Tab-separated table of C-alpha atoms in Angstrom:
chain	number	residue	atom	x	y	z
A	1	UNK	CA	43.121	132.692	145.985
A	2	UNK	CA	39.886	131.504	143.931
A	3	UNK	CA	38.928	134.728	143.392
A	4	UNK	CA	42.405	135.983	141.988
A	5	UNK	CA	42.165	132.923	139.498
A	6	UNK	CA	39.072	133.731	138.585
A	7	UNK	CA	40.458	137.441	137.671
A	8	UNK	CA	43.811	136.582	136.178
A	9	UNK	CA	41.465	133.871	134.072
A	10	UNK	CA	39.190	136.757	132.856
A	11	UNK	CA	42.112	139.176	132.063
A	12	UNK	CA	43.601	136.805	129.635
A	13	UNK	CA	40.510	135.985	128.214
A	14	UNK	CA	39.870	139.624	127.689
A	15	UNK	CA	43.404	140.170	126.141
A	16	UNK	CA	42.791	137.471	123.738
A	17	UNK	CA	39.181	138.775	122.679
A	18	UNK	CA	40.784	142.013	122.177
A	19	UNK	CA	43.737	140.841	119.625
A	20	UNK	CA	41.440	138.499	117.806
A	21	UNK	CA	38.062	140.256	117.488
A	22	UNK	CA	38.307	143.646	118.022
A	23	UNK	CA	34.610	143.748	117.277
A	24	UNK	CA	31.788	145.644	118.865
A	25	UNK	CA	30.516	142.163	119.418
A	26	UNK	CA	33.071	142.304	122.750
A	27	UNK	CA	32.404	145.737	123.850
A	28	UNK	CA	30.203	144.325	126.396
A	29	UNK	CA	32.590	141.506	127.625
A	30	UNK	CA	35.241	144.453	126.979
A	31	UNK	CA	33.072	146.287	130.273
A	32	UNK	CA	32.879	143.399	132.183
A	33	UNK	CA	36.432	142.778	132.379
A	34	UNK	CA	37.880	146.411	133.196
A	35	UNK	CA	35.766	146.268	135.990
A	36	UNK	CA	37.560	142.962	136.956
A	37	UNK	CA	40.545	144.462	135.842
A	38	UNK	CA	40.217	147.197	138.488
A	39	UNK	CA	39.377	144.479	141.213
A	40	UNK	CA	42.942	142.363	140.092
A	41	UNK	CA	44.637	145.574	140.400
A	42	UNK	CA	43.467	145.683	144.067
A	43	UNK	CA	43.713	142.252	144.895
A	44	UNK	CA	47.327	142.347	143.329
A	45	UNK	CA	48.696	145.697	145.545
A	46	UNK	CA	47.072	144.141	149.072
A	47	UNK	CA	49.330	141.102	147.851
A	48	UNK	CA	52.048	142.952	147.524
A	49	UNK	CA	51.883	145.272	150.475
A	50	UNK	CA	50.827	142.075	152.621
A	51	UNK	CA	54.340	142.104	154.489
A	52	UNK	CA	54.719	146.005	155.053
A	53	UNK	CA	56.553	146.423	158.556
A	54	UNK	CA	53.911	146.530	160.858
A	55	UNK	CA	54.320	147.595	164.730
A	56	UNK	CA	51.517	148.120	167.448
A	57	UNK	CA	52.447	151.533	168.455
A	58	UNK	CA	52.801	153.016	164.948
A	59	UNK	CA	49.517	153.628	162.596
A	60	UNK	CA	50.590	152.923	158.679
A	61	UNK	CA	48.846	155.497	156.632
A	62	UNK	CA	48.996	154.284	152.915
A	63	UNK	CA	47.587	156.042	149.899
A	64	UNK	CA	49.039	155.537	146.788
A	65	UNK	CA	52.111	157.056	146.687
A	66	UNK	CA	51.821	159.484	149.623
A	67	UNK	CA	52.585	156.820	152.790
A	68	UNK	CA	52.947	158.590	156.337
A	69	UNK	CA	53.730	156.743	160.198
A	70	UNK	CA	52.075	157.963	162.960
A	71	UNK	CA	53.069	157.470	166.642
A	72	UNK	CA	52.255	159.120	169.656
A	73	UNK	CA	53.345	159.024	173.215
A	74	UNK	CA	54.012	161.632	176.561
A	75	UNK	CA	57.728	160.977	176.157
A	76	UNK	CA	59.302	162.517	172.942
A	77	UNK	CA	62.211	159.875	173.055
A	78	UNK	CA	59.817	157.323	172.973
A	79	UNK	CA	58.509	158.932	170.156
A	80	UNK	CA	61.743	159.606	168.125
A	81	UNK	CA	62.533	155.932	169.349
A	82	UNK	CA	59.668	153.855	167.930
A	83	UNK	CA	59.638	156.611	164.702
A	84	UNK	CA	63.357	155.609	164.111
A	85	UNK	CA	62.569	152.013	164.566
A	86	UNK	CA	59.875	151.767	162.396
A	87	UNK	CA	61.709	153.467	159.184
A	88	UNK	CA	64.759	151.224	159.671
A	89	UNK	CA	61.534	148.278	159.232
A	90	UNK	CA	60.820	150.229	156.415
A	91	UNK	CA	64.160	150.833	154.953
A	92	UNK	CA	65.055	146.909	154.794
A	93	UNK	CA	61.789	146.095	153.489
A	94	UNK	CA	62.095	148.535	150.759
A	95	UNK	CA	65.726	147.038	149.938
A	96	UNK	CA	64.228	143.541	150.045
A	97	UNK	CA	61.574	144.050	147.316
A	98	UNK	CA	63.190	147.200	145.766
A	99	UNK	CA	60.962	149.783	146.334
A	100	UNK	CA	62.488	153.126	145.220
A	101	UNK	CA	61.696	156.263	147.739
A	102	UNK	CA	62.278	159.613	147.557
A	103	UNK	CA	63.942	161.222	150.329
A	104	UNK	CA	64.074	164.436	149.096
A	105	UNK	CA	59.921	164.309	150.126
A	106	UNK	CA	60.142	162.637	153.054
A	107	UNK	CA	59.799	164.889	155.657
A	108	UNK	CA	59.175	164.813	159.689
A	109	UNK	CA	57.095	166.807	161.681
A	110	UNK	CA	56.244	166.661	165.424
A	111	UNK	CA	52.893	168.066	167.085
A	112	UNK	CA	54.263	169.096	170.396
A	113	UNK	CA	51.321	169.824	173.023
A	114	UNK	CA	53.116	172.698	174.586
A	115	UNK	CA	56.862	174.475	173.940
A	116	UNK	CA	59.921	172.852	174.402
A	117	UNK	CA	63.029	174.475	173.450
A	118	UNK	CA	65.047	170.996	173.262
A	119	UNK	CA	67.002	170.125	170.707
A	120	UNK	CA	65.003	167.208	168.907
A	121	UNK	CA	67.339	164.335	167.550
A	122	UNK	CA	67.077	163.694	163.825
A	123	UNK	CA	65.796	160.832	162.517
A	124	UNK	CA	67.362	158.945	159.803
A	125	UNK	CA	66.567	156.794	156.564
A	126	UNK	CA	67.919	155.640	153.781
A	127	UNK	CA	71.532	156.839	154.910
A	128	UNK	CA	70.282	160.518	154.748
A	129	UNK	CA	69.264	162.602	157.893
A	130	UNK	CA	65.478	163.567	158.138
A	131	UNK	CA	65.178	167.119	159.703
A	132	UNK	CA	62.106	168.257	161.942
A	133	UNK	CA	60.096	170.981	159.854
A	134	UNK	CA	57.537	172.986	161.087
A	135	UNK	CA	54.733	171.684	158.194
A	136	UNK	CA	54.344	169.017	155.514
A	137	UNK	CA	52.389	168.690	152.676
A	138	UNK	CA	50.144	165.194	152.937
A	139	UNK	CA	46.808	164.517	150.373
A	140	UNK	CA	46.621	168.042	149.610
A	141	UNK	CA	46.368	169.226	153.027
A	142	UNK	CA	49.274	171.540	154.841
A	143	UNK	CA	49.941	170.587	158.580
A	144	UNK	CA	51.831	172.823	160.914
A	145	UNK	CA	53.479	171.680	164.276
A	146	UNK	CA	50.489	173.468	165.730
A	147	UNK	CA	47.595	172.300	163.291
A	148	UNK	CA	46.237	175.973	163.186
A	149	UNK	CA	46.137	175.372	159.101
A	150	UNK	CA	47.301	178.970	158.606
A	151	UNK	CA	49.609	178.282	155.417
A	152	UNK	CA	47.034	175.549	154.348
A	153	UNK	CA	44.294	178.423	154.352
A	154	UNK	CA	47.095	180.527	152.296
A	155	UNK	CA	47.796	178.093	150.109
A	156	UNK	CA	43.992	177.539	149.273
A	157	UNK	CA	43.807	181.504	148.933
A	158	UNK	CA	46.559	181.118	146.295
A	159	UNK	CA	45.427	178.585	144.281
A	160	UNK	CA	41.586	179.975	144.485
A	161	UNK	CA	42.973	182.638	142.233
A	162	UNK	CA	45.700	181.149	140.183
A	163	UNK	CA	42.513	179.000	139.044
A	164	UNK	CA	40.728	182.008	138.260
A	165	UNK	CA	42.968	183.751	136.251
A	166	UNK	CA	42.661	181.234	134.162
A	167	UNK	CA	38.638	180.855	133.864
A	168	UNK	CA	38.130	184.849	134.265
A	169	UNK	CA	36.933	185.318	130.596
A	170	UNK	CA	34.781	182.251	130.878
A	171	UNK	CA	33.147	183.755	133.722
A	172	UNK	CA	33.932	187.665	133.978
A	173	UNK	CA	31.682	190.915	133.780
A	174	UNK	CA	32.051	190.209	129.915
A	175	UNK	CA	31.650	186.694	128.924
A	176	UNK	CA	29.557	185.980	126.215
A	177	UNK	CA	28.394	182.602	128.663
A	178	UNK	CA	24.924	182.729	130.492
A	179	UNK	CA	24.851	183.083	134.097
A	180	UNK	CA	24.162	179.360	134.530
A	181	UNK	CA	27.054	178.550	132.714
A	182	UNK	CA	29.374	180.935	134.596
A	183	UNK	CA	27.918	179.550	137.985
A	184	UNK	CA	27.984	176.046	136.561
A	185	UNK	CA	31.438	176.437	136.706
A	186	UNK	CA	32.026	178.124	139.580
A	187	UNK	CA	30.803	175.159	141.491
A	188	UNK	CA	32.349	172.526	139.238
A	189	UNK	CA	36.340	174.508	139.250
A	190	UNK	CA	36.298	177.097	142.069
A	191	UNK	CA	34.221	176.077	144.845
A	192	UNK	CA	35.949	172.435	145.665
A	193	UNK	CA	38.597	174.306	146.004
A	194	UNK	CA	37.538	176.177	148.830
A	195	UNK	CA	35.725	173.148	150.334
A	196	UNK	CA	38.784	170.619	149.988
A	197	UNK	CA	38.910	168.780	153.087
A	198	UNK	CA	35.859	170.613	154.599
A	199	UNK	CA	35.659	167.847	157.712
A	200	UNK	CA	38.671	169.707	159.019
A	201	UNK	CA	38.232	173.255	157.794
A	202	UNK	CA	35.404	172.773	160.613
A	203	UNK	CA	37.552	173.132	163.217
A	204	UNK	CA	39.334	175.814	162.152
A	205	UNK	CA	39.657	179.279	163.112
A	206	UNK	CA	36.867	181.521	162.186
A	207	UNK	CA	39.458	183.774	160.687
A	208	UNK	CA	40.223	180.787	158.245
A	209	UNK	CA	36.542	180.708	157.356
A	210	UNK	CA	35.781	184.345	156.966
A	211	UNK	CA	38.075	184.229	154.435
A	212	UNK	CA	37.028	181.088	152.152
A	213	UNK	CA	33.364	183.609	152.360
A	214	UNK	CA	34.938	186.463	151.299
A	215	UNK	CA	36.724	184.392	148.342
A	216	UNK	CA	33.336	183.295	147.387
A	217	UNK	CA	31.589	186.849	147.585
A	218	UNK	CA	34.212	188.463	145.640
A	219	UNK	CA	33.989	185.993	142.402
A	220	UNK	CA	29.868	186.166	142.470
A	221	UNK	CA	30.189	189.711	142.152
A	222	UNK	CA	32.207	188.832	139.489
A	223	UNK	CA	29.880	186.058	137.895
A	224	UNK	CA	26.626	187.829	138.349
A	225	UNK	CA	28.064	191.353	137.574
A	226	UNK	CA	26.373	192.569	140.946
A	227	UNK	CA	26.050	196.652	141.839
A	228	UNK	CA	28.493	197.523	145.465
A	229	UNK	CA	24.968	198.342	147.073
A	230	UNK	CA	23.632	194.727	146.548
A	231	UNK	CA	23.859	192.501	149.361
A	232	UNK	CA	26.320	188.928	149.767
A	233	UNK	CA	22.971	187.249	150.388
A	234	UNK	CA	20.789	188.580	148.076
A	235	UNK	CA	23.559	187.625	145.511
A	236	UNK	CA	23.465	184.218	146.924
A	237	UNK	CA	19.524	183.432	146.588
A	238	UNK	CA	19.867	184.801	143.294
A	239	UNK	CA	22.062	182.412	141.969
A	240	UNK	CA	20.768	180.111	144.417
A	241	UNK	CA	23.961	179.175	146.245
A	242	UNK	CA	24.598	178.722	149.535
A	243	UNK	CA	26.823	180.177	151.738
A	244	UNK	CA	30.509	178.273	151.823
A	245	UNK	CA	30.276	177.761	155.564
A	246	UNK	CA	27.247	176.261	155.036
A	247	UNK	CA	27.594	174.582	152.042
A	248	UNK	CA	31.440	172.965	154.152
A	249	UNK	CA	29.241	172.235	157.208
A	250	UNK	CA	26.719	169.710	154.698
A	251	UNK	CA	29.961	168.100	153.347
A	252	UNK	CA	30.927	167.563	156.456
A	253	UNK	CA	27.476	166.022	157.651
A	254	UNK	CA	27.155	164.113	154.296
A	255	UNK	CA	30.630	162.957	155.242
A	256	UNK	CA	30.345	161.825	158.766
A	257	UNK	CA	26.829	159.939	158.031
A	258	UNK	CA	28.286	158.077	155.477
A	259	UNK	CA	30.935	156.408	157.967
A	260	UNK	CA	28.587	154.965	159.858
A	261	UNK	CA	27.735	151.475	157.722
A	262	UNK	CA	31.360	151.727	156.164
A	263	UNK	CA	32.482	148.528	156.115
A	264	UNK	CA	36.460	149.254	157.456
A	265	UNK	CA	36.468	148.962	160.891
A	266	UNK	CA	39.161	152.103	161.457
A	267	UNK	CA	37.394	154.547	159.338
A	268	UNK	CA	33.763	153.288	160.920
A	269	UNK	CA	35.285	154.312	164.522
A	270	UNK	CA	35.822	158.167	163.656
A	271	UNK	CA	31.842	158.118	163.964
A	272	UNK	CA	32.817	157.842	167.879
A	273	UNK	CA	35.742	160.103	168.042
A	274	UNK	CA	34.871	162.576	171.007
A	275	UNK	CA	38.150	164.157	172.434
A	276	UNK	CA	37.946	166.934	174.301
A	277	UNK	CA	40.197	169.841	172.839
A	278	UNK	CA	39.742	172.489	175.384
A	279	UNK	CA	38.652	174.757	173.011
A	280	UNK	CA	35.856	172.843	171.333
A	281	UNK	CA	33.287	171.127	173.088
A	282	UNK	CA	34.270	168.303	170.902
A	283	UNK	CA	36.002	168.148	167.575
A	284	UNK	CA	33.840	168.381	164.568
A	285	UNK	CA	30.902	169.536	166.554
A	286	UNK	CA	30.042	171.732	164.544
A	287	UNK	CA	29.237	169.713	162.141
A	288	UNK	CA	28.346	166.205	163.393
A	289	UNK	CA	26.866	166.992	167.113
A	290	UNK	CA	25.452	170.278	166.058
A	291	UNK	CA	23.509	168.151	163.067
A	292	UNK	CA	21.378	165.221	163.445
A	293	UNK	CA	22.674	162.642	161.979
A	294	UNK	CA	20.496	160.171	160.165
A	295	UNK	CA	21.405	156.689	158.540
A	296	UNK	CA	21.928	156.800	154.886
């Protein structure tokens, strides 16, 4: 509580500097008390979220304003069961401090292990019924009922080249831009979006990957204006880029080493995540068991 003092005590003080000096005598004080700003701002939303329903068989996922519950279980109506508890938690707490949601994005989706051709009962919240769909949209990232990331590879495909319609005469056979400019900002526009969540894209089916390298191929043809005889990795030492499989699997790496000293206790345990998946030896291994991983 100290500490919040100490903040609120700052911000006013900052306010007040502002409306009576406006000088660039204050721009350093000005610095110092964004930052604590920033750290109020924190401080202030914990507060605030301090009394969120919380249950021990459902995982609270909350990210600004994308918030997702998690459950899991053998028997699907103690899923649907402890799912339908938790919104109604969710729903009066929401009343209580009048927290507007939209239901027209909340969505449900269940990750079956097999098939079952039961009729799943809907879950409701907010006086409106919540359907099952097939995928959801959450940080970015598509998820289908099987987690093969099909439309999420699709929808990556999509927006590659929406985004480069809109660059192509920055970085096209003609552009008047050197070739360090054009591949400047191929890695600064284009690239992250091939490598957005590249922990995952890991696991992925090579098909999924194949075609995140044959994005990148085709647009440094494109940048560098390359012949049809010259090779995809010739053109890559060239420009001095590396492959996108490679270039996702250091991500990943970078990624994985840097939960090891993180400080929250959930996201420091995904260092020791080792499920068998049948298919993989283990998940992510090709990027964190594959590797060695050293401290950072």
């Amino acid at each position: 509580m100290s500490i919040i003092l100490q903040d609120l005590h700052c911000f006013y003080r900052y306010q007040e500097c502002v409306e009576n000096f406006k000088s660039k005598s204050v721009k350093s004080f000005s610095q110092l008390a964004t930052s604590k700003q920033e750290h109020l701002s924190l401080s202030l939303y914990n507060i605030f979220n301090s009394d969120f329903p919380r249950k021990d068989k459902v995982l609270n996922c909350l990210f600004t304003d994308d918030s997702a519950i998690l459950t899991q279980g053998s028997n699907i109506r103690f899923i649907i069961k402890t799912l339908q508890s938790q919104l109604d938690s969710i729903e009066y707490w929401c009343t209580k401090w009048r927290v507007a949601i939209n239901t027209d994005k909340t969505k449900a989706i269940l990750f079956p292990m097999g098939h079952s051709s039961k009729a799943l009962k809907t879950l409701s919240f907010m006086e409106e019924d919540l359907p099952w769909e097939n995928q959801v949209k959450y940080l970015g990232l598509i998820l289908d009922s099987k987690l093969s990331f099909r439309q999420h590879a699709k929808y990556n495909s999509d927006k590659f080249w929406n985004k480069v319609h809109l660059i192509i005469p920055l970085i096209g056979r003609h552009s008047p831009l050197s070739l360090n400019n054009k591949v400047l900002l191929f890695k600064q526009i284009l690239r992250p979006i091939l490598t957005y969540s590249a922990p995952i894209l890991c696991i992925t089916a090579n098909t999924h990957k194949t075609k995140n390298n044959i994005l990148q191929n085709k647009i440094l043809r494109i940048v560098t204006n390359a012949p049809s005889f010259e090779r995809n990795d010739a053109i890559h030492k060239n420009v001095k880029i590396e492959m996108i499989e490679d270039h996702v699997k250091n991500i990943s790496r970078k990624f994985f080493t840097q939960l090891q000293n993180h400080k929250n206790s959930l996201i420091n345990g995904q260092v020791e995540y080792s499920h068998k998946n049948g298919k993989y030896p283990y998940p992510y291994s090709t990027t964190k068991w594959s590797l060695s991983l050293k401290p950072p």
